[in-house]
CSV table of C-alpha atoms in Angstrom, one decimal:
chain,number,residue,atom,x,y,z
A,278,UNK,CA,76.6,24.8,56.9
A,279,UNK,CA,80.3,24.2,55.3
A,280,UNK,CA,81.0,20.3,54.4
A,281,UNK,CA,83.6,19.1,56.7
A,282,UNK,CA,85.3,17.6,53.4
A,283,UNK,CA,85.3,21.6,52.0
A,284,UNK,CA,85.7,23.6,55.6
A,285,UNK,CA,88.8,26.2,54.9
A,286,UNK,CA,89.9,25.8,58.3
A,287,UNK,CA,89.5,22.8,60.3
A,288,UNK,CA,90.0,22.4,64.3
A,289,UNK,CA,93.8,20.6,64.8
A,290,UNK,CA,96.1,19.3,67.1
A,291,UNK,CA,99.5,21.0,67.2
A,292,UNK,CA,101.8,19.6,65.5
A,293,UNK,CA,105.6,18.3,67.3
A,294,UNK,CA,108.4,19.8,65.6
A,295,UNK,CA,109.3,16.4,64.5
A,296,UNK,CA,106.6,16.3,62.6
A,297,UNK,CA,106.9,19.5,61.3
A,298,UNK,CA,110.3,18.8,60.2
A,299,UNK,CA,109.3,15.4,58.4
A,300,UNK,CA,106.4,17.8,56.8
A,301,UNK,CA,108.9,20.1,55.4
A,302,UNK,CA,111.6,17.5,54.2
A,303,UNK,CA,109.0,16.2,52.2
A,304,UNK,CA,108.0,18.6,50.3
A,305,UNK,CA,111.1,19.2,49.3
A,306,UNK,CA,111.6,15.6,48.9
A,307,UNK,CA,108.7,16.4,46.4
A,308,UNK,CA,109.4,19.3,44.8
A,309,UNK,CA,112.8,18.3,43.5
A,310,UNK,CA,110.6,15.7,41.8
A,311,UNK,CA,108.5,18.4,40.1
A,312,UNK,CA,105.4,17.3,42.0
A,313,UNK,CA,102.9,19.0,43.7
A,314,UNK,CA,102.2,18.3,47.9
A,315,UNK,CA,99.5,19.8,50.1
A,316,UNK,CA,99.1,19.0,53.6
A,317,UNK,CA,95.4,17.8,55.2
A,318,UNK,CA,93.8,17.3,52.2
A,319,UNK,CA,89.8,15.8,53.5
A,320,UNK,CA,89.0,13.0,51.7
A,321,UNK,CA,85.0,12.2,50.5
A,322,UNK,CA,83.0,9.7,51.7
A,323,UNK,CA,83.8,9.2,54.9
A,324,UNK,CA,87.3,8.4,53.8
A,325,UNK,CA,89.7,10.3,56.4
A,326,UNK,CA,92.0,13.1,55.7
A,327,UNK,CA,95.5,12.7,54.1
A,328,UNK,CA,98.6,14.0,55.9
A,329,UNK,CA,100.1,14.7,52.5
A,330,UNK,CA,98.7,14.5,48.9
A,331,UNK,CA,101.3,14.6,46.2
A,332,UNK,CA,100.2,15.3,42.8
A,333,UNK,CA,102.5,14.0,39.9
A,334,UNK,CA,101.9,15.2,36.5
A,335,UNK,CA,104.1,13.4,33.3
A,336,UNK,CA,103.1,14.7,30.3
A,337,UNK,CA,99.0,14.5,31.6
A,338,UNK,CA,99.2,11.7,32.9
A,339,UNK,CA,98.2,12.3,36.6
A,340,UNK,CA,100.0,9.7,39.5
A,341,UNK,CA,98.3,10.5,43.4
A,342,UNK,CA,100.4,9.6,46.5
A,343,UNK,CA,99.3,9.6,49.8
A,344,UNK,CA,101.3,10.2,52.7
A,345,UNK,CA,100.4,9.5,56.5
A,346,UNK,CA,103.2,10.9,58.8
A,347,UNK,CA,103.5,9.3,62.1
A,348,UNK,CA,106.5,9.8,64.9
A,349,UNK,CA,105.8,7.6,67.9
A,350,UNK,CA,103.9,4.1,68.3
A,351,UNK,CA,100.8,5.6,69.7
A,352,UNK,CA,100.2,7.4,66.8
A,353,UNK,CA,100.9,4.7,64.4
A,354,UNK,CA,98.4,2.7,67.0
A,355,UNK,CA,95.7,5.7,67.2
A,356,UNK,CA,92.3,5.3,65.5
A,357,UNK,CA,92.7,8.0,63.1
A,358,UNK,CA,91.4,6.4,60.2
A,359,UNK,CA,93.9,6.3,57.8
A,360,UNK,CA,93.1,7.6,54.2
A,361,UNK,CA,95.7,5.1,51.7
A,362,UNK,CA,93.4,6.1,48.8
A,363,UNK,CA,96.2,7.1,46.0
A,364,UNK,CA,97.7,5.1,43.2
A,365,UNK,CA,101.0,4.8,46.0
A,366,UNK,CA,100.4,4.7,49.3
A,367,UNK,CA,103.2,5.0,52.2
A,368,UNK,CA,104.2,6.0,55.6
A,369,UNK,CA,106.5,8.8,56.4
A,370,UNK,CA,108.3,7.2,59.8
A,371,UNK,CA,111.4,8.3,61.9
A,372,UNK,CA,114.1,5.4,61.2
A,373,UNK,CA,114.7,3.5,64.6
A,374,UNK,CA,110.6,3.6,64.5
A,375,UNK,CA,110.1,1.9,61.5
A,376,UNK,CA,112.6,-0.8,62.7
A,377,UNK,CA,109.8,-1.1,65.2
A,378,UNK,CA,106.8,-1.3,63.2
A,379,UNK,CA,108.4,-3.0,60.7
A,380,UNK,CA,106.6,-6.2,61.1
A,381,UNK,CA,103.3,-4.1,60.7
A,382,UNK,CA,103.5,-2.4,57.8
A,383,UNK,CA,101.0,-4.1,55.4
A,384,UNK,CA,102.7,-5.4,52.4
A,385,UNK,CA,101.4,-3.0,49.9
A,386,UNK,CA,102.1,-0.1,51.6
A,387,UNK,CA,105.5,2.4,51.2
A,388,UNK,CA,107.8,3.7,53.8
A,389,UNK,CA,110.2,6.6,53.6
A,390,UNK,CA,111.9,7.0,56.6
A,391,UNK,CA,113.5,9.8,58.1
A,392,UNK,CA,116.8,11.1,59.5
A,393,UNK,CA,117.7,14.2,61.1
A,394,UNK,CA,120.9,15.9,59.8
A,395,UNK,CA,123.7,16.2,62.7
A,396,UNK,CA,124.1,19.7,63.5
A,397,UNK,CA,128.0,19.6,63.3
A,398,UNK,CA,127.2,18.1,59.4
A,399,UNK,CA,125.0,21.3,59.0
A,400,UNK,CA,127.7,23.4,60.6
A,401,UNK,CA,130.4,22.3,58.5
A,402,UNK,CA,128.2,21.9,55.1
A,403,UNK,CA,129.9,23.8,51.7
A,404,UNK,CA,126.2,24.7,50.5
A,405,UNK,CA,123.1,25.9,51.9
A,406,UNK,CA,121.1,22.9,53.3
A,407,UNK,CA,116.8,23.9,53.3
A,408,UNK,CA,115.8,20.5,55.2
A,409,UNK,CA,116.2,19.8,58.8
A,410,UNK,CA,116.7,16.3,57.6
A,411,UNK,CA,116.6,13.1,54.8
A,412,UNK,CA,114.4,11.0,53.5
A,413,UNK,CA,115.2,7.4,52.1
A,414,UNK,CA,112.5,4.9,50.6
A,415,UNK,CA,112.9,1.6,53.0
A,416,UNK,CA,109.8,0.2,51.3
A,417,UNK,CA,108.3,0.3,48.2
A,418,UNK,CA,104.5,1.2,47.7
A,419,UNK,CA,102.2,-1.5,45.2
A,420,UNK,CA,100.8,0.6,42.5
A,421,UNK,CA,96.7,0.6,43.4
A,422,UNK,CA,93.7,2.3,41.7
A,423,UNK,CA,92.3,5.2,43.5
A,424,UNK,CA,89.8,4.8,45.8
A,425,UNK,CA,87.9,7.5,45.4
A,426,UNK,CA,87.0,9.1,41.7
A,427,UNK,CA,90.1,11.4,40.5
A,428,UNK,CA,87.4,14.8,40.4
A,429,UNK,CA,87.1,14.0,43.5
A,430,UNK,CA,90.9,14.5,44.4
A,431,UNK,CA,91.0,17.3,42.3
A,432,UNK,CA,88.7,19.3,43.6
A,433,UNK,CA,89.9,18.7,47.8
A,434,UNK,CA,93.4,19.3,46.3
A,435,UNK,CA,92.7,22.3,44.8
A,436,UNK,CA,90.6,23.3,48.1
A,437,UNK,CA,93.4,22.2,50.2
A,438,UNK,CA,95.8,24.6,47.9
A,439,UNK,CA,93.6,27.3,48.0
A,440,UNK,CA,93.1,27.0,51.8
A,441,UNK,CA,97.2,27.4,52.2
A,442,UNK,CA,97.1,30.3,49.7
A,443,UNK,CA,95.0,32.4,52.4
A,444,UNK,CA,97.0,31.3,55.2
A,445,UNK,CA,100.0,32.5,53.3
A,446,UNK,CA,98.2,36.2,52.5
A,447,UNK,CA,96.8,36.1,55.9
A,448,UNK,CA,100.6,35.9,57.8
A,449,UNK,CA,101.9,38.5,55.0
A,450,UNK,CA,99.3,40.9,55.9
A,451,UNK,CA,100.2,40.5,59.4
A,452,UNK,CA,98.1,42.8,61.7
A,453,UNK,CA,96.8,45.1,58.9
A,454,UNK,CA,93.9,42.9,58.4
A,455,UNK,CA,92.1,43.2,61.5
A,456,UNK,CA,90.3,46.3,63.1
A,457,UNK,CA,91.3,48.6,66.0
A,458,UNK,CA,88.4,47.1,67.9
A,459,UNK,CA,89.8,43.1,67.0
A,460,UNK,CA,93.3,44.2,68.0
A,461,UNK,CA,91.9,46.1,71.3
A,462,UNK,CA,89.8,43.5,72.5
A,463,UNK,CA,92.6,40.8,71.8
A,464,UNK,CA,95.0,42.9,73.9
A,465,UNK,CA,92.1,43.0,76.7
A,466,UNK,CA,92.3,39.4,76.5
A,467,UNK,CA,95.9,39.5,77.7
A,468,UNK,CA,95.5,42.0,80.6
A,469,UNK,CA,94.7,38.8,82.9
A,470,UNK,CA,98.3,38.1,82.7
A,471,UNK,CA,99.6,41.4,83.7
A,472,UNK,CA,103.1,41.1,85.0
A,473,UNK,CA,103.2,44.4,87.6
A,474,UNK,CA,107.5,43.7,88.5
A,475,UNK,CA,107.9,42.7,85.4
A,476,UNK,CA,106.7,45.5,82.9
A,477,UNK,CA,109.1,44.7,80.0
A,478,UNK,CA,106.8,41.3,80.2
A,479,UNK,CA,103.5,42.9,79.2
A,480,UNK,CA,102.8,43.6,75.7
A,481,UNK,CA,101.3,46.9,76.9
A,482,UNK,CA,104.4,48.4,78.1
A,483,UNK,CA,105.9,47.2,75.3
A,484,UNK,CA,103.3,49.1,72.6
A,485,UNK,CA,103.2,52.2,75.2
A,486,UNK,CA,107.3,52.4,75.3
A,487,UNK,CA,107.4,52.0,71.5
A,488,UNK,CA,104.4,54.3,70.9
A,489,UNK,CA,106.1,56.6,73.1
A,490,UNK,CA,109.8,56.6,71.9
A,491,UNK,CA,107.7,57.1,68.4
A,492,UNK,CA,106.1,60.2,69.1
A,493,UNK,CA,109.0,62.0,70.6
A,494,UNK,CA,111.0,60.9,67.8
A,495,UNK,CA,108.8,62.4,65.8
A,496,UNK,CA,108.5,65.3,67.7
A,497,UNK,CA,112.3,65.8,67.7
A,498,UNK,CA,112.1,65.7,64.2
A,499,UNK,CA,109.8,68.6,63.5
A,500,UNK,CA,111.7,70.5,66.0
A,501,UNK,CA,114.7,69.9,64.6
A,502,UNK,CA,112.9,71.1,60.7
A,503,UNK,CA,111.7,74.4,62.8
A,504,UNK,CA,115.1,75.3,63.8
A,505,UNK,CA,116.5,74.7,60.6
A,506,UNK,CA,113.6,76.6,59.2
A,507,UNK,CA,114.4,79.8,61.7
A,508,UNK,CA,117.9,79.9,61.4
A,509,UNK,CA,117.7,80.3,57.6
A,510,UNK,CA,115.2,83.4,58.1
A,511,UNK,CA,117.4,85.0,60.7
A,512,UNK,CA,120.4,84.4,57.9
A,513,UNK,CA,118.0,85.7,55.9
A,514,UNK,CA,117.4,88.9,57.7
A,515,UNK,CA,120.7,89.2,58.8
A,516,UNK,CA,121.7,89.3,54.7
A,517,UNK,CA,118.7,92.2,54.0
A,518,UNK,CA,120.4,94.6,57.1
A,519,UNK,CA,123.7,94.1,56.0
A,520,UNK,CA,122.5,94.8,52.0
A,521,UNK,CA,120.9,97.9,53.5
């Protein structure tokens, strides 16, 4: 049985697109820095899984920081254990809900709070902007000694890494990884929601149009070589009676 701490691919919630989009402003937030970030990184011991590890390396000297995103006062309230085990320690929080929580953030732990850009600032921007949004440092983290041994946090980040290298071959292999039997049986699946008025709806009719438009393309083609084919022989003969 695969450790939970080491399991490639672990059972999760989906994610909000705000908390996607605080995800992806910080690590760029990050890599402007020259660090390193991986998301869901499973602690040992019992000690929770980080949203976001960030590995800093100066000149070998190795600084963790661990980041726990949260976007509504439930889920700053939920009983997800959370996993401040780093040398910096913070909270990743939409502005107007840290002037919220404010009062609870304990006094050795960091905030970087979050705005969204305005789509008209986007819109009328002179250079290409990557992030849906910024990040600003409200708070300050207190510098702590790790909580867990660093070859410990070296070998889940590396995992962690690993596990988003896969997912990254996996989406640019697209459909060529999987059998014909996978694929058919996954498009079984779907005949439950057969739409009968509305055929353009059903991934069927899609794959049957395509497939189809496909084959007499191709057919056109090689009928379209043939007649080029048999109208240089006729030439052809036509040049030998009139040489005769």
């Amino acid at each position: 049985m695969i450790p939970v701490a080491f399991a490639p691919f672990e059972v999760r919630m989906s994610k909000t697109q705000l908390t996607l989009d605080l995800e992806k402003t910080l690590y760029a937030y990050w890599e402007e820095q020259g660090a390193t970030a991986v998301e869901e990184v499973s602690m040992p011991d019992d000690q929770g899984i980080v949203d976001t590890l960030v590995l800093q390396n100066d000149n070998g000297a190795h600084t963790w920081r661990c980041f726990e995103l949260k976007v509504t006062k439930s889920d700053f309230h939920s009983s997800a254990k959370l996993s401040f085990v780093g040398n910096y320690n913070y909270f990743v929080l939409p502005a107007k809900l840290y002037a919220q929580l404010k009062p609870e953030i304990p006094a050795h732990i960091g905030v970087l709070t979050y705005r969204a850009f305005d789509a008209a600032d986007l819109d009328a921007a002179l250079v290409p902007i990557t992030t849906p949004g910024a990040l600003t440092i409200a708070k300050s983290a207190r510098y702590q000694e790790l909580q867990v041994p660093e070859s410990a946090l070296l070998d889940r980040f590396t995992a962690s890494l690993n596990r988003e290298v896969v997912k990254a071959k996996q989406v640019e292999k697209g459909l060529a990884q999987y059998s014909s039997e996978q694929l058919l049986k996954e498009m079984r699946k779907r005949s439950a929601n057969y739409d009968v008025y509305h055929p353009d709806r059903n991934v069927y009719d899609q794959f049957a149009a395509e497939l189809e438009s496909t084959t007499i393309t191709a057919l056109q083609d090689e009928v379209d070589a043939l007649t080029g084919e048999l109208a240089l022989l006729k030439l052809g003969l036509a040049h030998d009676e009139a040489a005769r």
